[in-house]
mmCIF file of C-alpha atoms in Angstrom:
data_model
loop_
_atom_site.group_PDB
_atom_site.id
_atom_site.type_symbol
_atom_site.label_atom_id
_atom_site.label_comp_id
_atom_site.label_asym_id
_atom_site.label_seq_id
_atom_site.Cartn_x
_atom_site.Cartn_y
_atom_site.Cartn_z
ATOM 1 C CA UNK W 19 1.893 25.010 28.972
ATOM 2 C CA UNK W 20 4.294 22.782 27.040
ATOM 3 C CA UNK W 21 7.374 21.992 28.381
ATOM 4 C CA UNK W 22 10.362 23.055 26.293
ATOM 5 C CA UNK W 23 14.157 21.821 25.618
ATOM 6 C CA UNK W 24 15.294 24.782 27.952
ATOM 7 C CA UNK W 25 12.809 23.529 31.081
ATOM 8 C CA UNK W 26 14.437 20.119 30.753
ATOM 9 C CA UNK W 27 17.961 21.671 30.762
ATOM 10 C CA UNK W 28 17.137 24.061 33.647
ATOM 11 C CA UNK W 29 15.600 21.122 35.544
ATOM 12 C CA UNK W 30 19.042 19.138 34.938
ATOM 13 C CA UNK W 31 21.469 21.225 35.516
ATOM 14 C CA UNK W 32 23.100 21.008 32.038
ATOM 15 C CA UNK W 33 23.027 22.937 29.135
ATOM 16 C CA UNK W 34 20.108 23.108 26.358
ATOM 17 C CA UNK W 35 22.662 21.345 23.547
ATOM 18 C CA UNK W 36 23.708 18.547 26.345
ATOM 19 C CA UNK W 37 19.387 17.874 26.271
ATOM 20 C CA UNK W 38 19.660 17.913 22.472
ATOM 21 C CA UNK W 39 22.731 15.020 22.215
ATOM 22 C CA UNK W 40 20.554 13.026 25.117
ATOM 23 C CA UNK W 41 18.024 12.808 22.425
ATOM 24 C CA UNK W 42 20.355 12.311 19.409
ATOM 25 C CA UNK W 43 21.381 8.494 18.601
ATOM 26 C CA UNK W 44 24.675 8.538 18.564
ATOM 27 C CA UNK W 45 25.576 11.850 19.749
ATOM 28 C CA UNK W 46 28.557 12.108 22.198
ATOM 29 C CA UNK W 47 27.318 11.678 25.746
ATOM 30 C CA UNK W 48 28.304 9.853 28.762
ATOM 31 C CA UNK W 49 25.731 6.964 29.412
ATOM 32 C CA UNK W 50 25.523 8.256 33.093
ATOM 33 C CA UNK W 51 24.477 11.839 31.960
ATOM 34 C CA UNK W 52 22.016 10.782 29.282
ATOM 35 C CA UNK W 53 20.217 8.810 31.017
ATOM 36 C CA UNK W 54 19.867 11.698 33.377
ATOM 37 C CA UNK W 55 18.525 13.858 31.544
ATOM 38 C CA UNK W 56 16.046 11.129 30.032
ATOM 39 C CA UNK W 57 14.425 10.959 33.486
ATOM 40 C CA UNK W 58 14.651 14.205 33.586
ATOM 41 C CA UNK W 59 12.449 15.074 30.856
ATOM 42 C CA UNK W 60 10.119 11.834 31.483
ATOM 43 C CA UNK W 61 9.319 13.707 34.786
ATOM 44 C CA UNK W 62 8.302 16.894 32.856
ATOM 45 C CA UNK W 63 6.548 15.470 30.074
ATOM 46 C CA UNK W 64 8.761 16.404 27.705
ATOM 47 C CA UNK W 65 9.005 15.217 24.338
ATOM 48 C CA UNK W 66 11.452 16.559 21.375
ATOM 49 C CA UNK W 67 9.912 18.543 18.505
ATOM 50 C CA UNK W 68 10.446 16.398 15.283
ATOM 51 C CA UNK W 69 10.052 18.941 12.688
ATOM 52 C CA UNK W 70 12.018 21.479 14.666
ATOM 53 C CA UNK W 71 14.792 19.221 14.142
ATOM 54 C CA UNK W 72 14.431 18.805 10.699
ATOM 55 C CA UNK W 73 14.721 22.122 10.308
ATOM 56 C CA UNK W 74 18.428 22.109 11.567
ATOM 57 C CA UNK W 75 19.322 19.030 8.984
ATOM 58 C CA UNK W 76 18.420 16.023 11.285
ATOM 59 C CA UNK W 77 15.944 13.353 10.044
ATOM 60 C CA UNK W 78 12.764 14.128 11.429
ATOM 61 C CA UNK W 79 11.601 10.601 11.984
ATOM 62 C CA UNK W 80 8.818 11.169 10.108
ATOM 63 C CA UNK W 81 7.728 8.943 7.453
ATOM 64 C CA UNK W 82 4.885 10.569 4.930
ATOM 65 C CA UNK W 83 1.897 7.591 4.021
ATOM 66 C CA UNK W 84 -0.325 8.111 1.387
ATOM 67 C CA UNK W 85 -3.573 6.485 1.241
ATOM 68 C CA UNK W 86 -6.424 6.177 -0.724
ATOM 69 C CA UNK W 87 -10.227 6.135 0.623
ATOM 70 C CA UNK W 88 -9.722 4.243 3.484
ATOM 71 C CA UNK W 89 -13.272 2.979 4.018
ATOM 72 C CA UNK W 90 -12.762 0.428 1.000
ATOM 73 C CA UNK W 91 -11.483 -3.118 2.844
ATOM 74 C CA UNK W 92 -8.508 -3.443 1.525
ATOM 75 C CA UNK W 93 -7.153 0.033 1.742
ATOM 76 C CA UNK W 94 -7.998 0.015 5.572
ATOM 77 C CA UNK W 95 -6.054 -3.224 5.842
ATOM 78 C CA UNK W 96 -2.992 -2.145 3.696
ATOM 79 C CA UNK W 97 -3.375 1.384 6.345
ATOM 80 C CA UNK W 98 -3.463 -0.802 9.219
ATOM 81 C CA UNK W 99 -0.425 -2.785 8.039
ATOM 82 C CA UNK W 100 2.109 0.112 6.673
ATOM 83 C CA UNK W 101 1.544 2.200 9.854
ATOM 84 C CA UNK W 102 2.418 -0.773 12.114
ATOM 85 C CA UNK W 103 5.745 -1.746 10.189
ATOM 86 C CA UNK W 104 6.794 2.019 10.473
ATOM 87 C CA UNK W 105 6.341 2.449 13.910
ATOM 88 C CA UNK W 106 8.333 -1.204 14.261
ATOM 89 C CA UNK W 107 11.073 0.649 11.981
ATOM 90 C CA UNK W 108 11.201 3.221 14.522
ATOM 91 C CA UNK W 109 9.606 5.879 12.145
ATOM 92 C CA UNK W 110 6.340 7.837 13.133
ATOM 93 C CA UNK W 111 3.638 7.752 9.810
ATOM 94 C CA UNK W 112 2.583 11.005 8.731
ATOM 95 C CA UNK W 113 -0.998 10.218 7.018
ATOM 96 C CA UNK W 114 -2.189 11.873 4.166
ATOM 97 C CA UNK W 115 -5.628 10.923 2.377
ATOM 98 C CA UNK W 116 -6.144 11.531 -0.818
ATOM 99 C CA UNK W 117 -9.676 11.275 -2.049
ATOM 100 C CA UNK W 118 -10.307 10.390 -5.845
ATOM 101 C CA UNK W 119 -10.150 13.809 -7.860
ATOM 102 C CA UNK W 120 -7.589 15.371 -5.100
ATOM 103 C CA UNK W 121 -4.073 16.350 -6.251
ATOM 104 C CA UNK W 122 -1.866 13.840 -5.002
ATOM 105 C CA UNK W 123 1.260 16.472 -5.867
ATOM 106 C CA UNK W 124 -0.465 18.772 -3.733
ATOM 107 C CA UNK W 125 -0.545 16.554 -0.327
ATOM 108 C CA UNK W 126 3.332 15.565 -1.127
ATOM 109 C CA UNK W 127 4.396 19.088 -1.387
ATOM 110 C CA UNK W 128 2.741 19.490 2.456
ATOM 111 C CA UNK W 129 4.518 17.002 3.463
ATOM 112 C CA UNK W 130 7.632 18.201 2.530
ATOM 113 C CA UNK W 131 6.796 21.368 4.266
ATOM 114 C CA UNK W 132 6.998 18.722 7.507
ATOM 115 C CA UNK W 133 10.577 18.198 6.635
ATOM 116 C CA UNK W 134 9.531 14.107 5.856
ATOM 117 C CA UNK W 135 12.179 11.839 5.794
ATOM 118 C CA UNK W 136 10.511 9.821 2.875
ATOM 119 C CA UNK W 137 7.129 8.808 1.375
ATOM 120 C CA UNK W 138 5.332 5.663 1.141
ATOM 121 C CA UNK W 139 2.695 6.352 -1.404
ATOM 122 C CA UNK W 140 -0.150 3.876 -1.668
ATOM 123 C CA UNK W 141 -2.614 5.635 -3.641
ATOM 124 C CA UNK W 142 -2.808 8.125 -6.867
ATOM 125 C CA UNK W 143 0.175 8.751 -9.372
ATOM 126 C CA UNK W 144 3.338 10.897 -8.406
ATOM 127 C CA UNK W 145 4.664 13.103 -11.438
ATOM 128 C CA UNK W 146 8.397 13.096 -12.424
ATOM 129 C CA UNK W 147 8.897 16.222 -11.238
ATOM 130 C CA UNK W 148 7.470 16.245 -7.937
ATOM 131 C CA UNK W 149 9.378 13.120 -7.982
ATOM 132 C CA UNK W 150 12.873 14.479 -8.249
ATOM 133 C CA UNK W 151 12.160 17.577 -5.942
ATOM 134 C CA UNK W 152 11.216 14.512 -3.072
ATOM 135 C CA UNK W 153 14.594 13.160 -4.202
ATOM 136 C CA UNK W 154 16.378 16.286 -4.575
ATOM 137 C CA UNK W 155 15.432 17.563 -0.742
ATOM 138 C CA UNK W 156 16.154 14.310 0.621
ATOM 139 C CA UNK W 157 13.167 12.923 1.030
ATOM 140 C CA UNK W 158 12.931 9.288 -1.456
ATOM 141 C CA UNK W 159 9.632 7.563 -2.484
ATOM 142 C CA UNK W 160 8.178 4.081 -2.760
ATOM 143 C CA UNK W 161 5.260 3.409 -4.533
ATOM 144 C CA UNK W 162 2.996 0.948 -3.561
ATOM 145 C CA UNK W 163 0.503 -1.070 -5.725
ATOM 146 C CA UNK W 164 1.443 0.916 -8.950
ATOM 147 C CA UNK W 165 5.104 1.429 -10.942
ATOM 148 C CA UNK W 166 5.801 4.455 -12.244
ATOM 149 C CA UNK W 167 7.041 5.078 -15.747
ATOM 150 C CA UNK W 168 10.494 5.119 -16.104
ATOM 151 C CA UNK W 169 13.319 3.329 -13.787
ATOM 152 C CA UNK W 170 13.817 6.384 -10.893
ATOM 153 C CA UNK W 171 10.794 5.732 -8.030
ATOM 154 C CA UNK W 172 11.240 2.078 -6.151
ATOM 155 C CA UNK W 173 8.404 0.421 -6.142
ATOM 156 C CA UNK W 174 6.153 -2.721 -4.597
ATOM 157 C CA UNK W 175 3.714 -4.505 -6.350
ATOM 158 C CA UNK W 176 1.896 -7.785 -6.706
ATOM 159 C CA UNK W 177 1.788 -9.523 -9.924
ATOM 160 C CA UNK W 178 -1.140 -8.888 -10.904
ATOM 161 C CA UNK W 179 -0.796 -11.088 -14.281
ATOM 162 C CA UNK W 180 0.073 -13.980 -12.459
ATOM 163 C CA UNK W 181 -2.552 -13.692 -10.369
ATOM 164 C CA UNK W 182 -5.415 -13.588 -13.012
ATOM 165 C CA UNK W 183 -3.421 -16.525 -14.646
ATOM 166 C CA UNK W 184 -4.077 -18.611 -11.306
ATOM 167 C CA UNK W 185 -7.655 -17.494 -11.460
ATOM 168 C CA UNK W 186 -8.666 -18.547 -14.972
ATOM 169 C CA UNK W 187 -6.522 -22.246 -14.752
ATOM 170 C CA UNK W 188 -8.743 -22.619 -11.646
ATOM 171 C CA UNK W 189 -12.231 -21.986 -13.023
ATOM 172 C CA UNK W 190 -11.542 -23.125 -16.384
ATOM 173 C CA UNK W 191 -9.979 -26.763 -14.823
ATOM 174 C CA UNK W 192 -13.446 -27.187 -13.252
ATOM 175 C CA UNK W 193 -15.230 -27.108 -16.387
ATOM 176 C CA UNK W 194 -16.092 -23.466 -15.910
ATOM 177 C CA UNK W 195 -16.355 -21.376 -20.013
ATOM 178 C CA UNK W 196 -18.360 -18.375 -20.119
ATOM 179 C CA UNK W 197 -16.229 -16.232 -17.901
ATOM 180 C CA UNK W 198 -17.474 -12.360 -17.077
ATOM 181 C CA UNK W 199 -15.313 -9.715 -15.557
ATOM 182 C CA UNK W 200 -16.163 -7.212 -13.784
ATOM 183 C CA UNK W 201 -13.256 -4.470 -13.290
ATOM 184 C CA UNK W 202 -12.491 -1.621 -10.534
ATOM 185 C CA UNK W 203 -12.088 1.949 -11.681
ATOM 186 C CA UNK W 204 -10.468 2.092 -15.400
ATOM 187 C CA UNK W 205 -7.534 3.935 -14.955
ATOM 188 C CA UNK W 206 -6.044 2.498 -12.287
ATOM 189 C CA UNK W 207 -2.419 0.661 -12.650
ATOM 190 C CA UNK W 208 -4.330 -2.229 -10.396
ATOM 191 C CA UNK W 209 -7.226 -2.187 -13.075
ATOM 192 C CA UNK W 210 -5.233 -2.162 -16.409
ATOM 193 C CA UNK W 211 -2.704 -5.047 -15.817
ATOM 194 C CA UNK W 212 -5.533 -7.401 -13.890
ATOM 195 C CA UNK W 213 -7.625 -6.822 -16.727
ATOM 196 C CA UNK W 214 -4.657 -7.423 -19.299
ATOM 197 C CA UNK W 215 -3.731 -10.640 -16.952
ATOM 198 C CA UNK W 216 -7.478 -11.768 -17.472
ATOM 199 C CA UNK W 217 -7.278 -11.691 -21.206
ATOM 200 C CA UNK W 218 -3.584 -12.938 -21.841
ATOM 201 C CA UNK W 219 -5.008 -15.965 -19.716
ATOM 202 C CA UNK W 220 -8.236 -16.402 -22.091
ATOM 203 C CA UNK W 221 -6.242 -16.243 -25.061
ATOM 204 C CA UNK W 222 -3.452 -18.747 -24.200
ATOM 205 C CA UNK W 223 -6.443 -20.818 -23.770
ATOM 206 C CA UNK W 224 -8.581 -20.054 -27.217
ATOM 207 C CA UNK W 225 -11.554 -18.717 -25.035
ATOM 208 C CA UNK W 226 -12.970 -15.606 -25.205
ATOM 209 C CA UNK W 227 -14.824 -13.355 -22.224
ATOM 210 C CA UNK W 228 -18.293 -13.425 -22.312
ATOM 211 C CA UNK W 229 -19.070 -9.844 -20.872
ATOM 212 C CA UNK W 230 -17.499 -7.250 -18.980
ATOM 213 C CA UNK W 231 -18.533 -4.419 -16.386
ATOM 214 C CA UNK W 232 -17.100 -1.684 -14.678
ATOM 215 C CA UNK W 233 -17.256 -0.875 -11.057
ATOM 216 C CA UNK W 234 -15.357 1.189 -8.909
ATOM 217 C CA UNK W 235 -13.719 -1.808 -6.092
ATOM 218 C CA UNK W 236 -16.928 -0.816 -3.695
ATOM 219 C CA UNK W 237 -18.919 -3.524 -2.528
ATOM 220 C CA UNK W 238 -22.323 -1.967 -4.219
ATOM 221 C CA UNK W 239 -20.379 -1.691 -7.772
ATOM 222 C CA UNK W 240 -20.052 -5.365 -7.694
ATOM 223 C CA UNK W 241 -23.323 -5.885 -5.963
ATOM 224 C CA UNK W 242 -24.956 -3.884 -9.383
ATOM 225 C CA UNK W 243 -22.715 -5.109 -11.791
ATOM 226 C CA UNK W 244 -22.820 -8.900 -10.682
ATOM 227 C CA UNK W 245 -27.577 -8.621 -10.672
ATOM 228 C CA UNK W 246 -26.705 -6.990 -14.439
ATOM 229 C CA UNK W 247 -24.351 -9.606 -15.856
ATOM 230 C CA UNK W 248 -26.962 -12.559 -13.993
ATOM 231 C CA UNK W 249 -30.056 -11.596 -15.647
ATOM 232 C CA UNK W 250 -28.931 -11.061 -19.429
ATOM 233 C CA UNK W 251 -29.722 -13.748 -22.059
ATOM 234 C CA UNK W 252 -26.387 -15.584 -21.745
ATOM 235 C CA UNK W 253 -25.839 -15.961 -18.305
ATOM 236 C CA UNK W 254 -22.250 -16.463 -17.094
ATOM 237 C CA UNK W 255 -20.750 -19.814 -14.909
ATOM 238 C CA UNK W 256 -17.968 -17.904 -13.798
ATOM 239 C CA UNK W 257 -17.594 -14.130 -12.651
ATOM 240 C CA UNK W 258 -14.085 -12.842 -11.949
ATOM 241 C CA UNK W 259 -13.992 -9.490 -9.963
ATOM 242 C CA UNK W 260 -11.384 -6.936 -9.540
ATOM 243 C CA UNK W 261 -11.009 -6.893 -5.796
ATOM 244 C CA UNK W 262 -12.026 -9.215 -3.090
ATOM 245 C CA UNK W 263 -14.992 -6.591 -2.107
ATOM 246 C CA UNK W 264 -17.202 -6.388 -5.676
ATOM 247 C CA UNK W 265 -16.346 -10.115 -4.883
ATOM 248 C CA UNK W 266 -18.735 -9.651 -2.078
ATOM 249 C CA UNK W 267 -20.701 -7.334 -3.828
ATOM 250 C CA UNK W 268 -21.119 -10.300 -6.511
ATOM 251 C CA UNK W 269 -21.903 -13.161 -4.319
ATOM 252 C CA UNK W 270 -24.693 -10.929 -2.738
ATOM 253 C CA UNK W 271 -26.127 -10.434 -5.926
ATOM 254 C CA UNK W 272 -26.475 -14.189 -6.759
ATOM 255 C CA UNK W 273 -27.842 -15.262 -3.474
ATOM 256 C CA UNK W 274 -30.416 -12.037 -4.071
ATOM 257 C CA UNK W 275 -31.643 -13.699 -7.469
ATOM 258 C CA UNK W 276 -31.358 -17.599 -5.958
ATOM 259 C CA UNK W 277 -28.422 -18.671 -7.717
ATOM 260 C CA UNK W 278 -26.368 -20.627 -5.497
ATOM 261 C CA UNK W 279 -22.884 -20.326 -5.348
ATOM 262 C CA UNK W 280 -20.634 -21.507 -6.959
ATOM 263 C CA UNK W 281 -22.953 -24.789 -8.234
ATOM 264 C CA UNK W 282 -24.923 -21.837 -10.714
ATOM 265 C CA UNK W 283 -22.259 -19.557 -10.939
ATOM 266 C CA UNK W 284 -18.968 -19.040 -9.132
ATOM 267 C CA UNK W 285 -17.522 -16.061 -7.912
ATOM 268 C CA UNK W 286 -13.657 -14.973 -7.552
ATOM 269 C CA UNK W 287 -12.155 -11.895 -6.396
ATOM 270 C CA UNK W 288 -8.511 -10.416 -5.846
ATOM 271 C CA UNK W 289 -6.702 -9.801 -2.409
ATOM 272 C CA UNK W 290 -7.542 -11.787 0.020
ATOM 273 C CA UNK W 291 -9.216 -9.270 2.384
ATOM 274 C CA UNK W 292 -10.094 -10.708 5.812
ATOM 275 C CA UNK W 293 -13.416 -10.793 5.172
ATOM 276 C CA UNK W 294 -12.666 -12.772 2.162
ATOM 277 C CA UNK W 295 -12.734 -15.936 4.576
ATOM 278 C CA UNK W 296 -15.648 -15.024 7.216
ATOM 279 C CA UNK W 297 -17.995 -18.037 6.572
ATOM 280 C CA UNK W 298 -21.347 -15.851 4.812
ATOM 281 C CA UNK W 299 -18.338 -15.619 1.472
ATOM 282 C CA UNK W 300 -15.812 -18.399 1.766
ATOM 283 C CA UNK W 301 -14.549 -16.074 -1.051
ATOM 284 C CA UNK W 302 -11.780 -17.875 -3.972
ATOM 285 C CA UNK W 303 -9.312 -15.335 -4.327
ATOM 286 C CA UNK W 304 -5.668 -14.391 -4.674
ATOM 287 C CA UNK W 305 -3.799 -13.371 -1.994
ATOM 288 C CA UNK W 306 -2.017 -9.628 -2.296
ATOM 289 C CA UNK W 307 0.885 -9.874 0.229
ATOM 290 C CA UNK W 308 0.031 -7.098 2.101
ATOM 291 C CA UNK W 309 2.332 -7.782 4.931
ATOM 292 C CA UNK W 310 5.588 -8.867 2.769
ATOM 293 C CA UNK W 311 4.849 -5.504 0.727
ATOM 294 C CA UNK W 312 4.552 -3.432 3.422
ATOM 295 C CA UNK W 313 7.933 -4.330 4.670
ATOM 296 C CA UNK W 314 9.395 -4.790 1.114
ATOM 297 C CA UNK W 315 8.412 -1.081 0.870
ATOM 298 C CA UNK W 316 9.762 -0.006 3.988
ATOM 299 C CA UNK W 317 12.963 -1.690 3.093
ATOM 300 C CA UNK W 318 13.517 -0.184 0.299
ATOM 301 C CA UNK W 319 12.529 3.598 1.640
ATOM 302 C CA UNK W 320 15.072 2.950 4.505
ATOM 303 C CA UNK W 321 17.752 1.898 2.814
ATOM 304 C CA UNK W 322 17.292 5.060 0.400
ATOM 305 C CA UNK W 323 17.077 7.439 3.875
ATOM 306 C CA UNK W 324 19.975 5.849 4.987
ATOM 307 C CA UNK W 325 22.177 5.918 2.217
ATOM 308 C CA UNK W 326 22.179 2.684 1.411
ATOM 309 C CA UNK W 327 23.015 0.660 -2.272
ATOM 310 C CA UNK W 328 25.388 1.366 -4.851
ATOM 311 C CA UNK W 329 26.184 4.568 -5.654
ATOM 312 C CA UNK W 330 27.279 6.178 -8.858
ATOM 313 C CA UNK W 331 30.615 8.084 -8.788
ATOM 314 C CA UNK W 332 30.017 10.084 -11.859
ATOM 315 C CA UNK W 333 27.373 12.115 -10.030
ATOM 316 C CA UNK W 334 26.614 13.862 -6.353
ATOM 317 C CA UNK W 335 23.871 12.063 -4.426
ATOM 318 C CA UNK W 336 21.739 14.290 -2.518
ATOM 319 C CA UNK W 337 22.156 14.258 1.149
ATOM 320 C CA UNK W 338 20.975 10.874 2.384
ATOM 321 C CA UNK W 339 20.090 9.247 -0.436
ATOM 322 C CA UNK W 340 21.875 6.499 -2.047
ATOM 323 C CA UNK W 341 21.840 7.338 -6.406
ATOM 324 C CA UNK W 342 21.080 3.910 -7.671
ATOM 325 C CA UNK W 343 18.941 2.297 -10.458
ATOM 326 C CA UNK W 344 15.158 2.132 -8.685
ATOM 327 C CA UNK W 345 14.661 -1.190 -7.790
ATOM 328 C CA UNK W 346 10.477 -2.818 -8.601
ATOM 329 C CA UNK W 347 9.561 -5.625 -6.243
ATOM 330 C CA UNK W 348 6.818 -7.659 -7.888
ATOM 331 C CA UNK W 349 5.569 -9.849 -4.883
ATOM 332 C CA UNK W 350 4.064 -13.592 -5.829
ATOM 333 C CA UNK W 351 0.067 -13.738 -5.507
ATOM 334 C CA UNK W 352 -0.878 -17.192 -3.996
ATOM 335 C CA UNK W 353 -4.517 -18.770 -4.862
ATOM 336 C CA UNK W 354 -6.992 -19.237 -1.999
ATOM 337 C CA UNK W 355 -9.191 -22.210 -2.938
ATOM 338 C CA UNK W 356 -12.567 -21.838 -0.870
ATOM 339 C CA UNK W 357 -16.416 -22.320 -1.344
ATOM 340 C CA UNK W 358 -17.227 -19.765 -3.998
ATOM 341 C CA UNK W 359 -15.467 -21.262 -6.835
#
């Protein structure tokens, strides 16, 4: 049977509210009597209720983290690091997965129903007015990977520009010409501005791509996209891949065909997974700061719960959330230089 705030009190000797303030930062409470009660409820097993408490107005604590499929590498890694830098921040992550053709609004609005503190969103597209109801009950946002139109929702996000600029001064300063892309799923923020990056960088150099394909960031995309760009007529010397894993996907399908990499063809990909340096791929890549965004992100989200920033005078911020101009953090990718290119 679970053990309740009025157990605790009963077993203590004080009142139910006196067990509430031992578990409040900050509440008003000797030292002495606190950590009473504390042992107290260790004995029992008891442990607050979160969302009861946000109920009454408190913050709950809870932190909302949307993710993508989290089978894909980098995903899992990007998981693995945003739920680790919450629970340092002293938040708990609340996780909600949203598979490709779900309804990201959909999994946001059940997370407000768990009286979230805020929302780190790492995969799909928020709209403006599910947007301003998270802001509106309290509850900010941060996009990660992706900015949203307009200047209201913070986000973090790697320059993914610079990053294909990197790429292309690399392989084209070894002598490499007829580049080939192959790209990740089409209408993803990720997609559209490494693919724009890719053919700002041909241009500033007069060169044109040889061939493009679309995958979908899965290993097997770039597996079947890489064995369809290596046996047409013109053959590319260079492929450059969306992601670190049709990277893998890519260098796979050159060893299946007996090209060796990178003297017949070399092979690039985006993130810098950690399976990007396990010795079968010795993968060239750019490195997505996954660690620096995660706790860029949960900067900014904290400093929104809090009340932090400048506010504006001419309006009323909502309850515990500072009213300021959203601020975009576009994190540096850094070139890896290994055997594939």
């Amino acid at each position: 049977m679970r053990v309740t705030a009025d157990d605790v009190a009963e077993a203590a000797g004080v009142s139910r509210a006196m067990v509430s303030r031992a578990f409040t930062e900050g509440a008003p409470i000797a030292a002495r009597k606190r950590a009473h009660v504390l042992a107290v409820a260790a004995t029992l097993g008891y442990r607050p209720n979160r969302i009861a408490r946000g109920l009454t107005g408190s913050q709950t604590g809870l932190i909302a983290l949307v993710v993508g499929a989290v089978s894909r590498p980098y995903e899992a890694w990007l998981l693995e690091t945003l739920s680790r830098e919450i629970r340092t921040a002293r938040y708990w992550p609340l996780l909600l997965q949203v598979q490709p053709g779900d309804e990201l609004n959909n999994a946001l609005e059940d997370a407000l129903a768990y009286q979230v503190d805020g929302a780190i969103v790492a995969a799909g597209s928020v709209s403006p007015v599910l947007a301003e109801r998270c802001r509106s009950s309290g509850a900010p946002i941060v996009m990660v990977g992706r900015v949203l139109p307009g200047d209201d929702t913070d986000a973090v996000c790697c320059d993914n520009r610079l990053g294909l600029e990197l790429l292309v001064e690399h392989l084209t300063r070894s002598g490499r010409k007829r580049l080939a892309w192959i790209g990740g799923t089409p209408d993803t923020f990720s997609n559209i501005e490494r693919h724009n990056g890719l053919m700002e960088a041909l241009d500033r150099r007069g060169l044109n791509l040889l061939a493009a394909r679309t995958g979908d960031y899965s290993v097997d995309s770039g597996l079947a996209q890489a064995l369809a760009l290596l046996t047409a007529p013109v053959k590319p010397d260079a492929i450059l891949c969306g992601n670190d894993a049709m990277a893998l996907g890519a260098i796979a399908a050159a060893r299946r065909l007996g090209l060796a990499v990178p003297k017949n063809v070399a092979i690039t990909g985006f993130d810098d997974i950690p399976a990007a340096a396990w010795e079968p791929y010795q993968l060239t890549t750019v490195r997505n700061p996954v660690l620096e965004t995660a706790r860029e992100a949960l900067r900014l989200l904290t400093g929104r719960i809090q009340g932090d920033g400048t506010t504006d005078q001419a309006a009323t911020p909502s309850p515990g959330v500072a009213e300021r101009t959203a601020e975009i953090v576009r994190l540096a990718p850094e070139l890896v230089v290994r055997q594939s290119a």
